[in-house]
Short mmCIF file of C-alpha atoms in Angstrom, two decimals:
data_model
loop_
_atom_site.label_atom_id
_atom_site.label_comp_id
_atom_site.label_asym_id
_atom_site.label_seq_id
_atom_site.Cartn_x
_atom_site.Cartn_y
_atom_site.Cartn_z
CA LEU A 73 3.15 18.00 17.27
CA ALA A 74 1.05 15.09 16.01
CA HIS A 75 -2.02 16.36 17.87
CA ASP A 76 -1.35 19.96 16.74
CA ILE A 77 -1.62 18.84 13.15
CA LYS A 78 -4.21 16.08 13.29
CA ASN A 79 -6.78 17.95 15.38
CA PRO A 80 -7.30 20.75 12.93
CA LEU A 81 -7.41 18.28 10.00
CA ASN A 82 -10.13 16.26 11.75
CA SER A 83 -12.12 19.47 12.45
CA ILE A 84 -11.94 20.49 8.78
CA SER A 85 -12.94 17.06 7.66
CA LEU A 86 -15.99 17.04 10.03
CA MET A 87 -17.07 20.45 8.84
CA ALA A 88 -16.76 19.34 5.17
CA GLN A 89 -18.93 16.28 5.98
CA ARG A 90 -21.64 18.49 7.57
CA ILE A 91 -21.62 20.74 4.42
CA MET A 92 -21.89 17.62 2.24
CA ARG A 93 -25.06 16.66 4.09
CA LYS A 94 -26.74 20.09 4.26
CA GLY A 95 -25.36 22.01 1.30
CA ASP A 96 -26.68 22.24 -2.28
CA THR A 97 -25.10 20.04 -4.95
CA GLU A 98 -22.31 22.40 -6.04
CA THR A 99 -21.40 23.18 -2.41
CA ALA A 100 -21.46 19.51 -1.48
CA ASP A 101 -19.08 18.74 -4.37
CA VAL A 102 -16.59 21.29 -3.13
CA ALA A 103 -16.93 19.92 0.39
CA ARG A 104 -16.32 16.37 -0.90
CA LYS A 105 -13.12 17.49 -2.55
CA ILE A 106 -11.99 19.19 0.69
CA ARG A 107 -12.73 15.95 2.63
CA ASP A 108 -10.78 13.80 0.09
CA GLU A 109 -7.79 16.22 0.21
CA ILE A 110 -7.77 16.11 3.98
CA ALA A 111 -7.78 12.30 3.86
CA ARG A 112 -4.81 12.42 1.50
CA ILE A 113 -2.89 14.76 3.76
CA ASP A 114 -3.80 12.59 6.80
CA GLN A 115 -2.40 9.52 4.97
CA LYS A 116 0.88 11.26 4.15
CA PHE A 117 1.10 12.38 7.77
CA LYS A 118 0.69 8.85 8.96
CA GLU A 119 3.49 7.74 6.66
CA PHE A 120 5.81 10.26 8.23
CA LEU A 121 4.85 9.15 11.76
CA ASP A 122 5.30 5.48 10.79
CA ILE A 123 8.80 5.93 9.44
CA ALA A 124 9.82 8.04 12.48
CA ALA A 125 8.46 5.80 15.21
CA PRO A 126 10.17 2.66 16.51
CA LEU A 127 8.74 -0.43 14.82
CA ARG A 128 7.16 -2.66 17.50
CA LEU A 129 5.64 -5.86 16.17
CA ARG A 130 2.63 -7.62 17.68
CA LYS A 131 2.95 -11.02 15.99
CA ARG A 132 0.19 -13.57 15.79
CA ASN A 133 -0.61 -16.46 13.54
CA VAL A 134 -2.08 -15.07 10.33
CA ARG A 135 -3.37 -16.77 7.14
CA ILE A 136 -1.52 -14.65 4.64
CA ASP A 137 -3.71 -15.87 1.72
CA GLU A 138 -6.76 -14.53 3.52
CA LEU A 139 -5.09 -11.21 4.31
CA LEU A 140 -4.27 -10.83 0.58
CA ARG A 141 -7.92 -11.50 -0.34
CA GLU A 142 -9.09 -8.94 2.13
CA VAL A 143 -6.79 -6.30 0.66
CA VAL A 144 -7.78 -7.11 -2.92
CA GLU A 145 -11.46 -6.87 -1.96
CA ALA A 146 -10.93 -3.34 -0.73
CA PHE A 147 -9.33 -2.31 -3.98
CA LYS A 148 -11.82 -4.00 -6.33
CA PRO A 149 -13.91 -0.85 -7.00
CA GLU A 150 -10.83 1.12 -7.99
CA CYS A 151 -9.54 -1.71 -10.17
CA LYS A 152 -12.91 -1.91 -11.93
CA SER A 153 -13.02 1.81 -12.61
CA LYS A 154 -9.53 1.68 -14.10
CA SER A 155 -10.10 -1.49 -16.25
CA ILE A 156 -7.63 -3.52 -14.18
CA LYS A 157 -8.08 -7.22 -14.17
CA ILE A 158 -7.19 -9.11 -10.98
CA GLU A 159 -5.62 -12.55 -10.95
CA LEU A 160 -5.06 -14.51 -7.76
CA ASP A 161 -3.04 -17.56 -7.11
CA LEU A 162 -3.13 -17.96 -3.31
CA LYS A 163 -2.08 -21.07 -1.57
CA PRO A 164 -2.84 -21.48 2.15
CA VAL A 165 0.04 -19.84 4.09
CA ASP A 166 0.26 -19.55 7.86
CA ALA A 167 2.82 -17.24 9.33
CA GLN A 168 3.64 -15.38 12.55
CA ILE A 169 3.28 -11.63 11.50
CA ASP A 170 1.98 -8.30 12.82
CA TYR A 171 -1.36 -8.32 10.98
CA GLU A 172 -1.86 -4.54 10.85
CA LYS A 173 1.64 -3.65 9.75
CA PHE A 174 1.85 -6.45 7.24
CA ARG A 175 -1.55 -5.47 5.77
CA ARG A 176 -0.20 -1.93 5.22
CA VAL A 177 2.77 -3.48 3.32
CA ILE A 178 0.37 -5.29 0.95
CA GLU A 179 -1.85 -2.27 0.58
CA ASN A 180 1.12 -0.15 -0.31
CA LEU A 181 2.29 -2.62 -3.01
CA VAL A 182 -1.22 -2.99 -4.42
CA LYS A 183 -1.73 0.75 -4.45
CA ASN A 184 1.60 1.33 -6.28
CA ALA A 185 0.65 -1.43 -8.77
CA ILE A 186 -2.69 0.22 -9.55
CA GLU A 187 -1.06 3.70 -9.96
CA ALA A 188 1.39 2.08 -12.39
CA MET A 189 -1.51 1.07 -14.70
CA PRO A 190 -3.43 4.28 -15.56
CA ASN A 191 -4.64 2.76 -18.80
CA GLY A 192 -5.63 -0.57 -17.38
CA GLY A 193 -3.77 -3.84 -17.11
CA THR A 194 -3.56 -6.90 -14.88
CA LEU A 195 -2.82 -7.06 -11.16
CA ARG A 196 -1.55 -10.42 -10.00
CA LEU A 197 -1.10 -11.62 -6.37
CA ARG A 198 0.44 -14.94 -5.43
CA CYS A 199 1.47 -16.62 -2.24
CA ASN A 200 2.84 -20.05 -1.43
CA THR A 201 5.32 -21.86 0.77
CA GLU A 202 8.51 -23.62 -0.15
CA GLY A 203 10.66 -25.27 2.55
CA ASP A 204 10.85 -22.95 5.57
CA HIS A 205 9.78 -19.86 3.77
CA ALA A 206 6.67 -18.08 2.57
CA PHE A 207 6.62 -16.29 -0.79
CA ILE A 208 4.26 -13.40 -1.58
CA GLU A 209 4.17 -11.65 -5.01
CA VAL A 210 2.48 -8.53 -6.23
CA GLU A 211 2.85 -8.00 -9.91
CA ASP A 212 1.52 -5.49 -12.43
CA THR A 213 1.60 -4.99 -16.10
CA GLY A 214 2.15 -1.21 -15.80
CA ILE A 215 4.76 1.29 -16.82
CA GLY A 216 7.67 -0.32 -14.98
CA ILE A 217 10.50 1.32 -13.00
CA PRO A 218 13.48 2.93 -14.75
CA LYS A 219 16.69 0.87 -14.26
CA ASP A 220 18.47 3.78 -12.62
CA SER A 221 15.73 3.95 -9.96
CA ILE A 222 15.55 0.26 -8.90
CA GLU A 223 18.28 0.53 -6.38
CA LYS A 224 16.87 3.70 -4.84
CA ILE A 225 13.15 2.93 -4.46
CA PHE A 226 13.49 1.68 -0.90
CA LYS A 227 15.34 4.79 0.32
CA PRO A 228 13.23 7.09 2.46
CA PHE A 229 12.00 10.21 0.55
CA TYR A 230 13.00 8.89 -2.85
CA THR A 231 10.12 9.01 -5.22
CA THR A 232 9.40 9.17 -8.99
CA LYS A 233 5.85 10.46 -8.43
CA PRO A 234 5.12 14.19 -8.49
CA SER A 235 2.93 13.92 -5.40
CA GLY A 236 4.63 10.99 -3.62
CA THR A 237 6.39 11.22 -0.25
CA GLY A 238 8.91 8.54 -0.97
CA LEU A 239 8.06 6.76 2.29
CA GLY A 240 5.71 3.93 1.21
CA LEU A 241 8.29 1.49 -0.12
CA ALA A 242 10.74 2.45 2.55
CA GLN A 243 8.22 1.43 5.13
CA VAL A 244 7.46 -1.75 3.20
CA GLU A 245 11.10 -2.81 3.35
CA ARG A 246 11.45 -1.74 6.97
CA THR A 247 8.48 -3.81 8.06
CA VAL A 248 9.47 -6.90 6.06
CA VAL A 249 13.04 -6.78 7.43
CA ALA A 250 11.64 -6.48 10.94
CA HIS A 251 9.90 -9.81 10.21
CA ASN A 252 13.37 -11.27 9.27
CA GLY A 253 12.32 -11.26 5.63
CA LYS A 254 13.44 -9.50 2.49
CA VAL A 255 11.85 -7.72 -0.48
CA GLU A 256 12.92 -8.37 -4.08
CA VAL A 257 11.87 -6.35 -7.09
CA LYS A 258 12.06 -7.02 -10.82
CA SER A 259 10.90 -4.49 -13.38
CA GLU A 260 10.95 -3.79 -17.04
CA PRO A 261 10.02 -0.29 -18.30
CA GLY A 262 6.82 -0.53 -20.37
CA LYS A 263 6.06 -4.13 -19.29
CA GLY A 264 5.54 -4.06 -15.56
CA THR A 265 6.92 -4.68 -12.07
CA ALA A 266 6.97 -7.59 -9.64
CA PHE A 267 7.60 -7.26 -5.92
CA ARG A 268 8.39 -10.56 -4.05
CA ILE A 269 8.44 -10.84 -0.32
CA VAL A 270 10.28 -13.76 1.28
CA LEU A 271 9.42 -14.52 4.88
CA PRO A 272 10.75 -17.27 7.25
CA LEU A 273 7.89 -19.41 8.50
CA LYS A 274 9.64 -19.87 11.82
CA ASN A 275 10.61 -16.66 13.58
#
């Protein structure tokens, strides 16, 4: 089923890219929109596959502070275009984690934070260690989460977004729990949201 869906999407995306290179300006703009929509559909499809597949971790020693910097670097252009200020407080943190899966966790939280600040704001990322645990925080000064939604946000398919799948935060919690950690969230409507990940340093 995965191949039956992904192969046509890839073909359409490639055709759109060819049109972008060879077409006139108006046609290229339409092709660019098609390519972007295909990318969005592909991302949603990956989320469905991730939540359905068994979670197998390939742990290795990772500098979490460096991982956070890499993720932030990727989102800098979007933050700049949306007048979002970035504040980092990253202490050196070494932990045994699955780099790819954990990177997706942070990407998901940062993406959500940016979407919560359509009129600009501040994105804060922190990490440090205390005792036998690592602490990672992603905080925004955005619209916040309604109180009646806080307990539901980690449930698969629950979403407050018109175009959301409700799988992003479910996968965040699933991945963190697989690392023997936990995710905490604090939010105040109109003021912002803070997600905190607590990870054991010794797994």
